[in-house]
mmCIF file of C-alpha atoms in Angstrom:
data_model
loop_
_atom_site.group_PDB
_atom_site.id
_atom_site.type_symbol
_atom_site.label_atom_id
_atom_site.label_comp_id
_atom_site.label_asym_id
_atom_site.label_seq_id
_atom_site.Cartn_x
_atom_site.Cartn_y
_atom_site.Cartn_z
ATOM 1 C CA UNK H 112 -82.851 -13.892 -62.074
ATOM 2 C CA UNK H 113 -85.362 -11.086 -61.565
ATOM 3 C CA UNK H 114 -87.486 -13.368 -59.379
ATOM 4 C CA UNK H 115 -84.556 -13.841 -57.011
ATOM 5 C CA UNK H 116 -83.525 -10.161 -56.919
ATOM 6 C CA UNK H 117 -82.803 -8.627 -53.534
ATOM 7 C CA UNK H 118 -85.417 -5.928 -54.224
ATOM 8 C CA UNK H 119 -88.696 -7.846 -54.459
ATOM 9 C CA UNK H 120 -91.577 -5.567 -55.510
ATOM 10 C CA UNK H 121 -93.470 -8.559 -56.919
ATOM 11 C CA UNK H 122 -93.733 -10.235 -53.512
ATOM 12 C CA UNK H 123 -92.219 -13.421 -54.963
ATOM 13 C CA UNK H 124 -90.281 -14.326 -51.832
ATOM 14 C CA UNK H 125 -93.398 -13.960 -49.688
ATOM 15 C CA UNK H 126 -95.062 -16.838 -51.549
ATOM 16 C CA UNK H 127 -94.986 -20.356 -50.177
ATOM 17 C CA UNK H 128 -92.557 -22.830 -51.682
ATOM 18 C CA UNK H 129 -95.082 -24.492 -53.989
ATOM 19 C CA UNK H 130 -96.233 -21.172 -55.477
ATOM 20 C CA UNK H 131 -92.638 -19.996 -55.948
ATOM 21 C CA UNK H 132 -91.868 -23.174 -57.865
ATOM 22 C CA UNK H 133 -94.921 -22.635 -60.082
ATOM 23 C CA UNK H 134 -93.950 -19.016 -60.710
ATOM 24 C CA UNK H 135 -90.446 -20.055 -61.711
ATOM 25 C CA UNK H 136 -91.831 -22.682 -64.070
ATOM 26 C CA UNK H 137 -94.214 -20.210 -65.730
ATOM 27 C CA UNK H 138 -91.458 -17.613 -66.128
ATOM 28 C CA UNK H 139 -89.099 -20.236 -67.562
ATOM 29 C CA UNK H 140 -91.551 -21.521 -70.164
ATOM 30 C CA UNK H 141 -92.592 -17.987 -71.116
ATOM 31 C CA UNK H 142 -89.010 -16.848 -71.669
ATOM 32 C CA UNK H 143 -87.982 -20.006 -73.543
ATOM 33 C CA UNK H 144 -90.947 -19.645 -75.917
ATOM 34 C CA UNK H 145 -91.139 -15.865 -75.898
ATOM 35 C CA UNK H 146 -90.519 -15.395 -79.617
ATOM 36 C CA UNK H 147 -93.313 -17.825 -80.485
ATOM 37 C CA UNK H 148 -95.670 -16.333 -77.886
ATOM 38 C CA UNK H 149 -94.957 -12.785 -79.017
ATOM 39 C CA UNK H 150 -95.715 -13.796 -82.614
ATOM 40 C CA UNK H 151 -98.992 -15.491 -81.666
ATOM 41 C CA UNK H 152 -100.113 -12.410 -79.740
ATOM 42 C CA UNK H 153 -99.086 -10.029 -82.518
ATOM 43 C CA UNK H 154 -101.063 -12.067 -85.062
ATOM 44 C CA UNK H 155 -104.232 -11.227 -83.092
ATOM 45 C CA UNK H 156 -103.549 -7.488 -82.916
ATOM 46 C CA UNK H 157 -104.372 -5.589 -86.096
ATOM 47 C CA UNK H 158 -102.891 -2.355 -84.739
ATOM 48 C CA UNK H 159 -100.122 -3.820 -82.591
ATOM 49 C CA UNK H 160 -99.773 -3.500 -78.835
ATOM 50 C CA UNK H 161 -101.261 -0.365 -77.249
ATOM 51 C CA UNK H 162 -98.430 2.086 -76.583
ATOM 52 C CA UNK H 163 -99.542 2.789 -73.024
ATOM 53 C CA UNK H 164 -100.561 -0.713 -72.024
ATOM 54 C CA UNK H 165 -97.899 -1.217 -69.368
ATOM 55 C CA UNK H 166 -97.125 -4.927 -68.852
ATOM 56 C CA UNK H 167 -99.805 -5.982 -71.343
ATOM 57 C CA UNK H 168 -97.524 -8.142 -73.476
ATOM 58 C CA UNK H 169 -96.031 -9.893 -70.444
ATOM 59 C CA UNK H 170 -99.483 -10.582 -69.008
ATOM 60 C CA UNK H 171 -100.676 -12.148 -72.260
ATOM 61 C CA UNK H 172 -97.417 -14.043 -72.899
ATOM 62 C CA UNK H 173 -97.411 -15.723 -69.488
ATOM 63 C CA UNK H 174 -101.072 -16.671 -69.858
ATOM 64 C CA UNK H 175 -100.524 -18.078 -73.341
ATOM 65 C CA UNK H 176 -97.498 -20.035 -72.101
ATOM 66 C CA UNK H 177 -99.613 -21.644 -69.390
ATOM 67 C CA UNK H 178 -102.492 -22.464 -71.737
ATOM 68 C CA UNK H 179 -100.403 -23.741 -74.658
ATOM 69 C CA UNK H 180 -97.273 -25.266 -73.150
ATOM 70 C CA UNK H 181 -98.151 -26.180 -69.557
ATOM 71 C CA UNK H 182 -100.785 -28.371 -67.987
ATOM 72 C CA UNK H 183 -102.843 -25.430 -66.793
ATOM 73 C CA UNK H 184 -106.489 -25.140 -67.923
ATOM 74 C CA UNK H 185 -106.894 -22.489 -70.607
ATOM 75 C CA UNK H 186 -109.859 -20.826 -68.914
ATOM 76 C CA UNK H 187 -107.857 -20.482 -65.699
ATOM 77 C CA UNK H 188 -104.903 -18.906 -67.493
ATOM 78 C CA UNK H 189 -107.158 -16.473 -69.385
ATOM 79 C CA UNK H 190 -109.180 -15.501 -66.322
ATOM 80 C CA UNK H 191 -106.026 -14.836 -64.308
ATOM 81 C CA UNK H 192 -104.590 -12.713 -67.121
ATOM 82 C CA UNK H 193 -107.764 -10.604 -67.294
ATOM 83 C CA UNK H 194 -107.653 -10.153 -63.518
ATOM 84 C CA UNK H 195 -103.969 -9.223 -63.717
ATOM 85 C CA UNK H 196 -104.648 -6.641 -66.381
ATOM 86 C CA UNK H 197 -107.462 -5.111 -64.336
ATOM 87 C CA UNK H 198 -105.132 -4.834 -61.335
ATOM 88 C CA UNK H 199 -102.530 -2.826 -63.250
ATOM 89 C CA UNK H 200 -103.095 0.946 -63.582
ATOM 90 C CA UNK H 201 -101.942 0.965 -67.221
ATOM 91 C CA UNK H 202 -103.183 -2.404 -68.460
ATOM 92 C CA UNK H 203 -106.627 -2.218 -66.814
ATOM 93 C CA UNK H 204 -108.026 -0.226 -69.742
ATOM 94 C CA UNK H 205 -107.299 -3.196 -72.023
ATOM 95 C CA UNK H 206 -108.682 -6.145 -70.040
ATOM 96 C CA UNK H 207 -111.242 -6.807 -72.775
ATOM 97 C CA UNK H 208 -108.457 -6.904 -75.355
ATOM 98 C CA UNK H 209 -106.532 -9.380 -73.195
ATOM 99 C CA UNK H 210 -109.572 -11.646 -73.031
ATOM 100 C CA UNK H 211 -110.204 -11.519 -76.792
ATOM 101 C CA UNK H 212 -106.581 -12.015 -77.839
ATOM 102 C CA UNK H 213 -105.969 -14.922 -75.477
ATOM 103 C CA UNK H 214 -109.159 -16.708 -76.437
ATOM 104 C CA UNK H 215 -108.084 -16.467 -80.057
ATOM 105 C CA UNK H 216 -104.584 -17.715 -79.293
ATOM 106 C CA UNK H 217 -105.932 -20.640 -77.260
ATOM 107 C CA UNK H 218 -108.444 -21.580 -79.945
ATOM 108 C CA UNK H 219 -105.705 -21.691 -82.590
ATOM 109 C CA UNK H 220 -103.574 -23.950 -80.399
ATOM 110 C CA UNK H 221 -99.823 -24.310 -80.034
ATOM 111 C CA UNK H 222 -97.824 -24.299 -83.281
ATOM 112 C CA UNK H 223 -96.593 -27.751 -84.189
ATOM 113 C CA UNK H 224 -93.305 -26.467 -85.619
ATOM 114 C CA UNK H 225 -91.160 -23.403 -85.158
ATOM 115 C CA UNK H 226 -88.008 -22.453 -86.990
ATOM 116 C CA UNK H 227 -84.589 -22.497 -85.339
ATOM 117 C CA UNK H 228 -84.003 -19.209 -83.583
ATOM 118 C CA UNK H 229 -87.703 -18.384 -83.422
ATOM 119 C CA UNK H 230 -87.532 -18.045 -79.655
ATOM 120 C CA UNK H 231 -84.339 -16.004 -79.499
ATOM 121 C CA UNK H 232 -83.795 -12.275 -80.094
ATOM 122 C CA UNK H 233 -82.923 -11.885 -83.805
ATOM 123 C CA UNK H 234 -79.649 -10.048 -83.059
ATOM 124 C CA UNK H 235 -78.423 -12.904 -80.868
ATOM 125 C CA UNK H 236 -79.325 -15.703 -83.255
ATOM 126 C CA UNK H 237 -77.728 -13.777 -86.133
ATOM 127 C CA UNK H 238 -74.550 -13.543 -84.067
ATOM 128 C CA UNK H 239 -74.504 -17.300 -83.498
ATOM 129 C CA UNK H 240 -74.979 -17.951 -87.201
ATOM 130 C CA UNK H 241 -72.012 -15.707 -87.984
ATOM 131 C CA UNK H 242 -69.846 -17.325 -85.309
ATOM 132 C CA UNK H 243 -70.784 -20.986 -85.712
ATOM 133 C CA UNK H 244 -72.573 -21.371 -89.031
ATOM 134 C CA UNK H 245 -76.273 -22.134 -89.614
ATOM 135 C CA UNK H 246 -76.136 -25.815 -88.645
ATOM 136 C CA UNK H 247 -74.415 -25.370 -85.284
ATOM 137 C CA UNK H 248 -76.404 -22.219 -84.520
ATOM 138 C CA UNK H 249 -79.587 -24.199 -85.114
ATOM 139 C CA UNK H 250 -78.369 -26.974 -82.809
ATOM 140 C CA UNK H 251 -77.580 -24.399 -80.107
ATOM 141 C CA UNK H 252 -81.040 -22.828 -80.491
ATOM 142 C CA UNK H 253 -82.722 -26.223 -80.114
ATOM 143 C CA UNK H 254 -80.603 -27.028 -77.057
ATOM 144 C CA UNK H 255 -81.363 -23.799 -75.195
ATOM 145 C CA UNK H 256 -85.088 -24.361 -75.696
ATOM 146 C CA UNK H 257 -84.912 -27.076 -73.010
ATOM 147 C CA UNK H 258 -84.554 -26.672 -69.267
ATOM 148 C CA UNK H 259 -81.033 -27.376 -68.061
ATOM 149 C CA UNK H 260 -80.269 -30.474 -65.965
ATOM 150 C CA UNK H 261 -78.834 -30.250 -62.448
ATOM 151 C CA UNK H 262 -75.076 -30.828 -62.464
ATOM 152 C CA UNK H 263 -73.033 -31.478 -59.341
ATOM 153 C CA UNK H 264 -69.297 -31.353 -58.717
ATOM 154 C CA UNK H 265 -68.512 -34.057 -56.169
ATOM 155 C CA UNK H 266 -65.579 -34.177 -53.786
ATOM 156 C CA UNK H 267 -64.927 -37.817 -54.747
ATOM 157 C CA UNK H 268 -66.533 -40.958 -56.202
ATOM 158 C CA UNK H 269 -68.705 -39.538 -58.999
ATOM 159 C CA UNK H 270 -70.007 -42.993 -59.915
ATOM 160 C CA UNK H 271 -71.046 -43.686 -56.324
ATOM 161 C CA UNK H 272 -72.845 -40.371 -55.953
ATOM 162 C CA UNK H 273 -74.581 -40.852 -59.307
ATOM 163 C CA UNK H 274 -75.945 -44.188 -58.111
ATOM 164 C CA UNK H 275 -76.944 -42.780 -54.730
ATOM 165 C CA UNK H 276 -78.754 -39.783 -56.255
ATOM 166 C CA UNK H 277 -80.309 -41.597 -59.206
ATOM 167 C CA UNK H 278 -78.301 -39.655 -61.787
ATOM 168 C CA UNK H 279 -75.415 -40.372 -64.109
ATOM 169 C CA UNK H 280 -71.687 -39.768 -63.956
ATOM 170 C CA UNK H 281 -70.572 -37.663 -66.898
ATOM 171 C CA UNK H 282 -67.246 -38.398 -68.605
ATOM 172 C CA UNK H 283 -66.042 -34.948 -67.502
ATOM 173 C CA UNK H 284 -66.348 -35.972 -63.827
ATOM 174 C CA UNK H 285 -69.604 -34.234 -62.924
ATOM 175 C CA UNK H 286 -72.780 -35.943 -61.733
ATOM 176 C CA UNK H 287 -75.948 -35.103 -63.653
ATOM 177 C CA UNK H 288 -79.539 -35.255 -62.407
ATOM 178 C CA UNK H 289 -82.826 -34.358 -64.064
ATOM 179 C CA UNK H 290 -84.060 -30.900 -63.015
ATOM 180 C CA UNK H 291 -86.646 -30.510 -60.271
ATOM 181 C CA UNK H 292 -86.969 -30.839 -56.526
ATOM 182 C CA UNK H 293 -85.270 -29.080 -53.630
ATOM 183 C CA UNK H 294 -81.487 -29.178 -53.786
ATOM 184 C CA UNK H 295 -81.167 -29.051 -50.001
ATOM 185 C CA UNK H 296 -83.226 -32.257 -49.719
ATOM 186 C CA UNK H 297 -80.767 -34.295 -51.785
ATOM 187 C CA UNK H 298 -78.494 -36.794 -50.097
ATOM 188 C CA UNK H 299 -75.063 -35.373 -49.498
ATOM 189 C CA UNK H 300 -76.042 -31.717 -49.322
ATOM 190 C CA UNK H 301 -75.922 -31.315 -45.547
ATOM 191 C CA UNK H 302 -72.680 -33.252 -45.169
ATOM 192 C CA UNK H 303 -71.000 -31.304 -47.977
ATOM 193 C CA UNK H 304 -70.399 -34.130 -50.421
ATOM 194 C CA UNK H 305 -70.973 -31.962 -53.497
ATOM 195 C CA UNK H 306 -71.983 -28.564 -54.831
ATOM 196 C CA UNK H 307 -74.097 -27.394 -57.739
ATOM 197 C CA UNK H 308 -72.016 -26.429 -60.785
ATOM 198 C CA UNK H 309 -72.730 -26.847 -64.473
ATOM 199 C CA UNK H 310 -70.471 -29.478 -66.023
ATOM 200 C CA UNK H 311 -68.989 -26.878 -68.381
ATOM 201 C CA UNK H 312 -68.295 -24.455 -65.529
ATOM 202 C CA UNK H 313 -66.366 -27.221 -63.769
ATOM 203 C CA UNK H 314 -63.825 -27.539 -66.593
ATOM 204 C CA UNK H 315 -61.664 -24.363 -66.259
ATOM 205 C CA UNK H 316 -60.387 -25.025 -62.718
ATOM 206 C CA UNK H 317 -59.296 -28.501 -63.790
ATOM 207 C CA UNK H 318 -56.981 -27.095 -66.459
ATOM 208 C CA UNK H 319 -54.286 -26.162 -63.910
ATOM 209 C CA UNK H 320 -53.272 -29.739 -63.238
ATOM 210 C CA UNK H 321 -51.580 -30.547 -59.934
ATOM 211 C CA UNK H 322 -52.193 -27.747 -57.425
ATOM 212 C CA UNK H 323 -51.073 -29.452 -54.227
ATOM 213 C CA UNK H 324 -49.268 -26.974 -51.958
ATOM 214 C CA UNK H 325 -49.534 -24.249 -54.610
ATOM 215 C CA UNK H 326 -50.916 -20.738 -54.213
ATOM 216 C CA UNK H 327 -53.953 -19.875 -56.305
ATOM 217 C CA UNK H 328 -56.005 -16.729 -56.811
ATOM 218 C CA UNK H 329 -59.632 -16.922 -57.942
ATOM 219 C CA UNK H 330 -60.706 -13.559 -59.360
ATOM 220 C CA UNK H 331 -64.411 -12.655 -59.582
ATOM 221 C CA UNK H 332 -64.809 -15.722 -57.392
ATOM 222 C CA UNK H 333 -68.437 -15.683 -56.208
ATOM 223 C CA UNK H 334 -70.515 -17.827 -55.995
ATOM 224 C CA UNK H 335 -67.506 -20.027 -55.322
ATOM 225 C CA UNK H 336 -67.761 -23.254 -57.300
ATOM 226 C CA UNK H 337 -64.325 -22.779 -58.826
ATOM 227 C CA UNK H 338 -62.843 -21.665 -55.497
ATOM 228 C CA UNK H 339 -64.079 -24.937 -54.027
ATOM 229 C CA UNK H 340 -62.450 -26.887 -56.848
ATOM 230 C CA UNK H 341 -59.110 -25.151 -56.332
ATOM 231 C CA UNK H 342 -59.241 -25.757 -52.580
ATOM 232 C CA UNK H 343 -60.244 -29.379 -53.069
ATOM 233 C CA UNK H 344 -57.231 -29.798 -55.381
ATOM 234 C CA UNK H 345 -54.959 -28.829 -52.498
ATOM 235 C CA UNK H 346 -54.239 -25.196 -53.333
ATOM 236 C CA UNK H 347 -53.951 -22.345 -50.855
ATOM 237 C CA UNK H 348 -56.657 -20.116 -52.361
ATOM 238 C CA UNK H 349 -57.364 -16.401 -52.200
ATOM 239 C CA UNK H 350 -60.910 -15.714 -53.439
ATOM 240 C CA UNK H 351 -61.497 -12.154 -54.669
ATOM 241 C CA UNK H 352 -64.850 -10.522 -55.376
ATOM 242 C CA UNK H 353 -66.206 -6.958 -55.348
ATOM 243 C CA UNK H 354 -69.278 -7.954 -53.340
ATOM 244 C CA UNK H 355 -68.842 -8.537 -49.601
ATOM 245 C CA UNK H 356 -72.275 -10.173 -49.452
ATOM 246 C CA UNK H 357 -71.453 -12.613 -52.245
ATOM 247 C CA UNK H 358 -68.153 -13.448 -50.552
ATOM 248 C CA UNK H 359 -70.012 -14.210 -47.321
ATOM 249 C CA UNK H 360 -72.163 -16.686 -49.207
ATOM 250 C CA UNK H 361 -69.008 -18.144 -50.766
ATOM 251 C CA UNK H 362 -67.394 -18.731 -47.362
ATOM 252 C CA UNK H 363 -70.655 -20.200 -46.029
ATOM 253 C CA UNK H 364 -70.690 -22.655 -48.934
ATOM 254 C CA UNK H 365 -67.055 -23.577 -48.356
ATOM 255 C CA UNK H 366 -67.822 -24.178 -44.694
ATOM 256 C CA UNK H 367 -70.603 -26.621 -45.629
ATOM 257 C CA UNK H 368 -68.130 -28.408 -47.888
ATOM 258 C CA UNK H 369 -65.386 -28.552 -45.267
ATOM 259 C CA UNK H 370 -63.078 -26.462 -47.466
ATOM 260 C CA UNK H 371 -61.395 -23.130 -46.846
ATOM 261 C CA UNK H 372 -60.062 -20.104 -48.702
ATOM 262 C CA UNK H 373 -59.000 -16.578 -47.834
ATOM 263 C CA UNK H 374 -61.751 -14.177 -48.933
ATOM 264 C CA UNK H 375 -60.721 -10.698 -50.090
ATOM 265 C CA UNK H 376 -63.209 -7.987 -51.008
ATOM 266 C CA UNK H 377 -61.802 -5.983 -53.890
ATOM 267 C CA UNK H 378 -61.813 -5.070 -57.552
ATOM 268 C CA UNK H 379 -59.997 -7.697 -59.587
ATOM 269 C CA UNK H 380 -58.746 -4.934 -61.890
ATOM 270 C CA UNK H 381 -56.727 -3.227 -59.167
ATOM 271 C CA UNK H 382 -56.334 -5.479 -56.111
ATOM 272 C CA UNK H 383 -52.797 -5.873 -54.771
ATOM 273 C CA UNK H 384 -51.836 -9.464 -53.969
ATOM 274 C CA UNK H 385 -48.658 -11.487 -53.884
ATOM 275 C CA UNK H 386 -48.314 -13.213 -57.265
ATOM 276 C CA UNK H 387 -49.477 -16.823 -57.328
ATOM 277 C CA UNK H 388 -48.641 -19.979 -59.259
ATOM 278 C CA UNK H 389 -52.221 -20.242 -60.562
ATOM 279 C CA UNK H 390 -54.696 -17.454 -61.314
ATOM 280 C CA UNK H 391 -58.248 -18.123 -62.458
ATOM 281 C CA UNK H 392 -60.256 -15.316 -64.044
ATOM 282 C CA UNK H 393 -63.928 -16.112 -64.653
ATOM 283 C CA UNK H 394 -64.650 -12.700 -66.112
ATOM 284 C CA UNK H 395 -67.972 -10.835 -66.106
ATOM 285 C CA UNK H 396 -69.561 -11.406 -69.496
ATOM 286 C CA UNK H 397 -72.785 -11.374 -71.489
ATOM 287 C CA UNK H 398 -73.583 -14.880 -70.172
ATOM 288 C CA UNK H 399 -75.116 -15.889 -73.499
ATOM 289 C CA UNK H 400 -73.825 -19.418 -72.904
ATOM 290 C CA UNK H 401 -76.247 -19.794 -69.989
ATOM 291 C CA UNK H 402 -79.491 -19.059 -71.848
ATOM 292 C CA UNK H 403 -80.851 -22.584 -71.361
ATOM 293 C CA UNK H 404 -80.318 -22.211 -67.595
ATOM 294 C CA UNK H 405 -81.237 -18.503 -67.406
ATOM 295 C CA UNK H 406 -83.577 -17.785 -70.340
ATOM 296 C CA UNK H 407 -84.025 -14.176 -69.228
ATOM 297 C CA UNK H 408 -80.410 -13.491 -70.290
ATOM 298 C CA UNK H 409 -81.328 -13.615 -73.977
ATOM 299 C CA UNK H 410 -83.954 -10.899 -73.592
ATOM 300 C CA UNK H 411 -82.092 -8.687 -71.108
ATOM 301 C CA UNK H 412 -78.886 -8.263 -73.112
ATOM 302 C CA UNK H 413 -78.240 -6.109 -76.159
ATOM 303 C CA UNK H 414 -75.743 -6.416 -78.977
ATOM 304 C CA UNK H 415 -74.010 -3.262 -77.711
ATOM 305 C CA UNK H 416 -73.307 -4.963 -74.369
ATOM 306 C CA UNK H 417 -70.750 -7.262 -75.991
ATOM 307 C CA UNK H 418 -68.217 -4.569 -76.881
ATOM 308 C CA UNK H 419 -68.542 -2.875 -73.479
ATOM 309 C CA UNK H 420 -67.965 -6.166 -71.683
ATOM 310 C CA UNK H 421 -65.055 -7.051 -73.972
ATOM 311 C CA UNK H 422 -63.315 -3.824 -72.951
ATOM 312 C CA UNK H 423 -63.820 -4.687 -69.276
ATOM 313 C CA UNK H 424 -62.485 -8.215 -69.829
ATOM 314 C CA UNK H 425 -59.332 -6.910 -71.514
ATOM 315 C CA UNK H 426 -58.549 -4.761 -68.478
ATOM 316 C CA UNK H 427 -59.175 -7.666 -66.118
ATOM 317 C CA UNK H 428 -56.908 -9.916 -68.177
ATOM 318 C CA UNK H 429 -54.053 -7.433 -67.966
ATOM 319 C CA UNK H 430 -54.552 -7.217 -64.201
ATOM 320 C CA UNK H 431 -54.657 -11.010 -63.896
ATOM 321 C CA UNK H 432 -51.373 -11.377 -65.780
ATOM 322 C CA UNK H 433 -49.695 -9.145 -63.196
ATOM 323 C CA UNK H 434 -50.840 -11.518 -60.444
ATOM 324 C CA UNK H 435 -49.226 -14.614 -61.973
ATOM 325 C CA UNK H 436 -45.796 -15.578 -60.673
ATOM 326 C CA UNK H 437 -43.163 -16.102 -63.436
ATOM 327 C CA UNK H 438 -43.698 -19.500 -65.020
ATOM 328 C CA UNK H 439 -47.192 -19.755 -63.569
ATOM 329 C CA UNK H 440 -50.518 -20.388 -65.254
ATOM 330 C CA UNK H 441 -53.504 -18.176 -65.934
ATOM 331 C CA UNK H 442 -56.837 -19.714 -66.879
ATOM 332 C CA UNK H 443 -59.335 -17.283 -68.394
ATOM 333 C CA UNK H 444 -62.955 -18.247 -68.902
ATOM 334 C CA UNK H 445 -66.366 -16.773 -69.664
ATOM 335 C CA UNK H 446 -69.854 -18.279 -69.874
ATOM 336 C CA UNK H 447 -70.366 -16.522 -73.214
ATOM 337 C CA UNK H 448 -70.783 -17.857 -76.728
ATOM 338 C CA UNK H 449 -69.425 -14.632 -78.235
ATOM 339 C CA UNK H 450 -65.885 -14.842 -79.713
ATOM 340 C CA UNK H 451 -65.151 -11.242 -78.667
ATOM 341 C CA UNK H 452 -65.389 -12.433 -75.065
ATOM 342 C CA UNK H 453 -63.329 -15.556 -75.695
ATOM 343 C CA UNK H 454 -61.001 -16.364 -78.582
ATOM 344 C CA UNK H 455 -60.524 -12.750 -79.656
ATOM 345 C CA UNK H 456 -59.652 -11.703 -76.099
ATOM 346 C CA UNK H 457 -56.818 -14.214 -75.869
ATOM 347 C CA UNK H 458 -55.468 -13.432 -79.322
ATOM 348 C CA UNK H 459 -55.311 -9.744 -78.401
ATOM 349 C CA UNK H 460 -53.722 -10.436 -74.997
ATOM 350 C CA UNK H 461 -50.956 -12.609 -76.484
ATOM 351 C CA UNK H 462 -50.265 -9.973 -79.154
ATOM 352 C CA UNK H 463 -49.889 -7.097 -76.669
ATOM 353 C CA UNK H 464 -47.880 -9.136 -74.139
ATOM 354 C CA UNK H 465 -44.818 -9.158 -76.442
ATOM 355 C CA UNK H 466 -43.941 -12.744 -75.662
ATOM 356 C CA UNK H 467 -44.646 -12.753 -71.930
ATOM 357 C CA UNK H 468 -47.978 -14.572 -72.307
ATOM 358 C CA UNK H 469 -48.386 -17.704 -74.415
ATOM 359 C CA UNK H 470 -51.187 -20.193 -74.936
ATOM 360 C CA UNK H 471 -50.651 -23.560 -73.311
ATOM 361 C CA UNK H 472 -52.958 -25.651 -75.500
ATOM 362 C CA UNK H 473 -55.499 -27.979 -73.965
ATOM 363 C CA UNK H 474 -55.207 -31.482 -75.412
ATOM 364 C CA UNK H 475 -58.367 -33.349 -76.473
ATOM 365 C CA UNK H 476 -57.602 -36.205 -74.074
ATOM 366 C CA UNK H 477 -57.823 -33.753 -71.157
ATOM 367 C CA UNK H 478 -61.600 -33.641 -71.729
ATOM 368 C CA UNK H 479 -62.650 -37.302 -71.923
ATOM 369 C CA UNK H 480 -65.960 -37.681 -73.694
ATOM 370 C CA UNK H 481 -65.898 -34.033 -74.741
ATOM 371 C CA UNK H 482 -62.931 -33.753 -77.095
ATOM 372 C CA UNK H 483 -65.141 -31.911 -79.607
ATOM 373 C CA UNK H 484 -65.018 -28.946 -77.220
ATOM 374 C CA UNK H 485 -61.258 -28.530 -77.756
ATOM 375 C CA UNK H 486 -60.547 -26.191 -80.664
ATOM 376 C CA UNK H 487 -57.681 -26.373 -83.139
ATOM 377 C CA UNK H 488 -55.967 -23.564 -81.195
ATOM 378 C CA UNK H 489 -56.104 -25.514 -77.948
ATOM 379 C CA UNK H 490 -58.939 -23.534 -76.383
ATOM 380 C CA UNK H 491 -62.014 -25.022 -74.742
ATOM 381 C CA UNK H 492 -65.302 -24.017 -76.354
ATOM 382 C CA UNK H 493 -68.333 -25.869 -75.014
ATOM 383 C CA UNK H 494 -71.692 -25.415 -76.712
ATOM 384 C CA UNK H 495 -75.197 -25.999 -75.335
ATOM 385 C CA UNK H 496 -75.606 -28.682 -77.994
ATOM 386 C CA UNK H 497 -72.665 -30.732 -76.679
ATOM 387 C CA UNK H 498 -73.252 -33.904 -74.627
ATOM 388 C CA UNK H 499 -76.607 -34.755 -76.250
ATOM 389 C CA UNK H 500 -78.771 -37.388 -74.583
ATOM 390 C CA UNK H 501 -81.899 -39.263 -75.563
ATOM 391 C CA UNK H 502 -83.609 -37.777 -72.519
ATOM 392 C CA UNK H 503 -83.446 -34.005 -73.127
ATOM 393 C CA UNK H 504 -83.630 -33.448 -69.360
ATOM 394 C CA UNK H 505 -80.123 -34.917 -69.167
ATOM 395 C CA UNK H 506 -78.728 -33.232 -72.254
ATOM 396 C CA UNK H 507 -76.461 -30.308 -73.047
ATOM 397 C CA UNK H 508 -73.958 -27.973 -71.421
ATOM 398 C CA UNK H 509 -73.617 -24.302 -70.714
ATOM 399 C CA UNK H 510 -71.688 -22.483 -73.411
ATOM 400 C CA UNK H 511 -68.213 -21.764 -72.018
ATOM 401 C CA UNK H 512 -64.882 -20.538 -73.288
ATOM 402 C CA UNK H 513 -61.625 -21.303 -71.485
ATOM 403 C CA UNK H 514 -57.974 -20.713 -72.303
ATOM 404 C CA UNK H 515 -54.886 -21.869 -70.419
ATOM 405 C CA UNK H 516 -51.972 -19.471 -70.556
ATOM 406 C CA UNK H 517 -48.376 -19.486 -69.368
ATOM 407 C CA UNK H 518 -46.971 -16.230 -68.020
ATOM 408 C CA UNK H 519 -43.163 -15.780 -68.047
#
């Protein structure tokens, strides 16, 4: 995410396409193996990292990732790290240390085995153990260690598009391809036959059922995958987002797809709209369910973020309820694995609604091939370890929570 930031002090966007792809690959491997890399570096430092070494750890971690886990010659990775240290005003005093540590790490070689959770922040893995138990937490940790596949939501004929693109049609209706290559070069992109959307992220909008000639509101709508689904289903959609720039990208994407929606810039917590039959709230969250796709998330979040985000989500849920016409449906979802941002939110909402809001359970047969993601309470809880495949490049899902609610 940092590589794609609007403010680009690193000069990433000035690189040519091949170098940008290499940079992304190095960053991805480094972040996915960061716990292991950090441990290897620490084992070579008797006194720990210098306190005023600037980006010293990052310089050594990226070099070690290239030498140990990528097909990049070790001497090249080490030499570039030494040069990088010398170019930094803080790290330049420790270029000799960088050289010595990395040569030791390279000589020892990559570890043949690491424990589950080794490459995740301890607070996050401990949370998953508490929420899902050691076995499922371990399966999640192993799943997020792999790069995510490329999932597409197609306007029609998933099997045909899978054959045309050399992928596979998932039982949930998405088309899955191995990661890699330019998305815009794929068949069907220019003519708007599909859009990129993780197979788990495509589930919530499908929980409304028949939306033909119905009004729908998509709150926190950007980047627009769910808006596109609602429009494709025949709904008259109002897409709401706080960011005018993100909404412009949303409408551009809809234009490519030949779909339309009314875009409204505004805060979902306070925007005034005519109540609709269907309201979708994909709430801001910790995004811990997307770690396999965005490995930086694990290292950028803190445990304290969860409670702050849960408070925000509760306010957004109350606002969303007010936008549902009597007898209509509200679908709430987050790309988080944390129960406070999912199950607990809905339990609290139902309790404080005094009978106005009720859970409309999702039935297992509504998710063909993924019935294990339907909980006993009728919620949807996908895990990164779901949809395993022999080829890990075609395996897994983002971690998502979704609940379907009736508002009277």
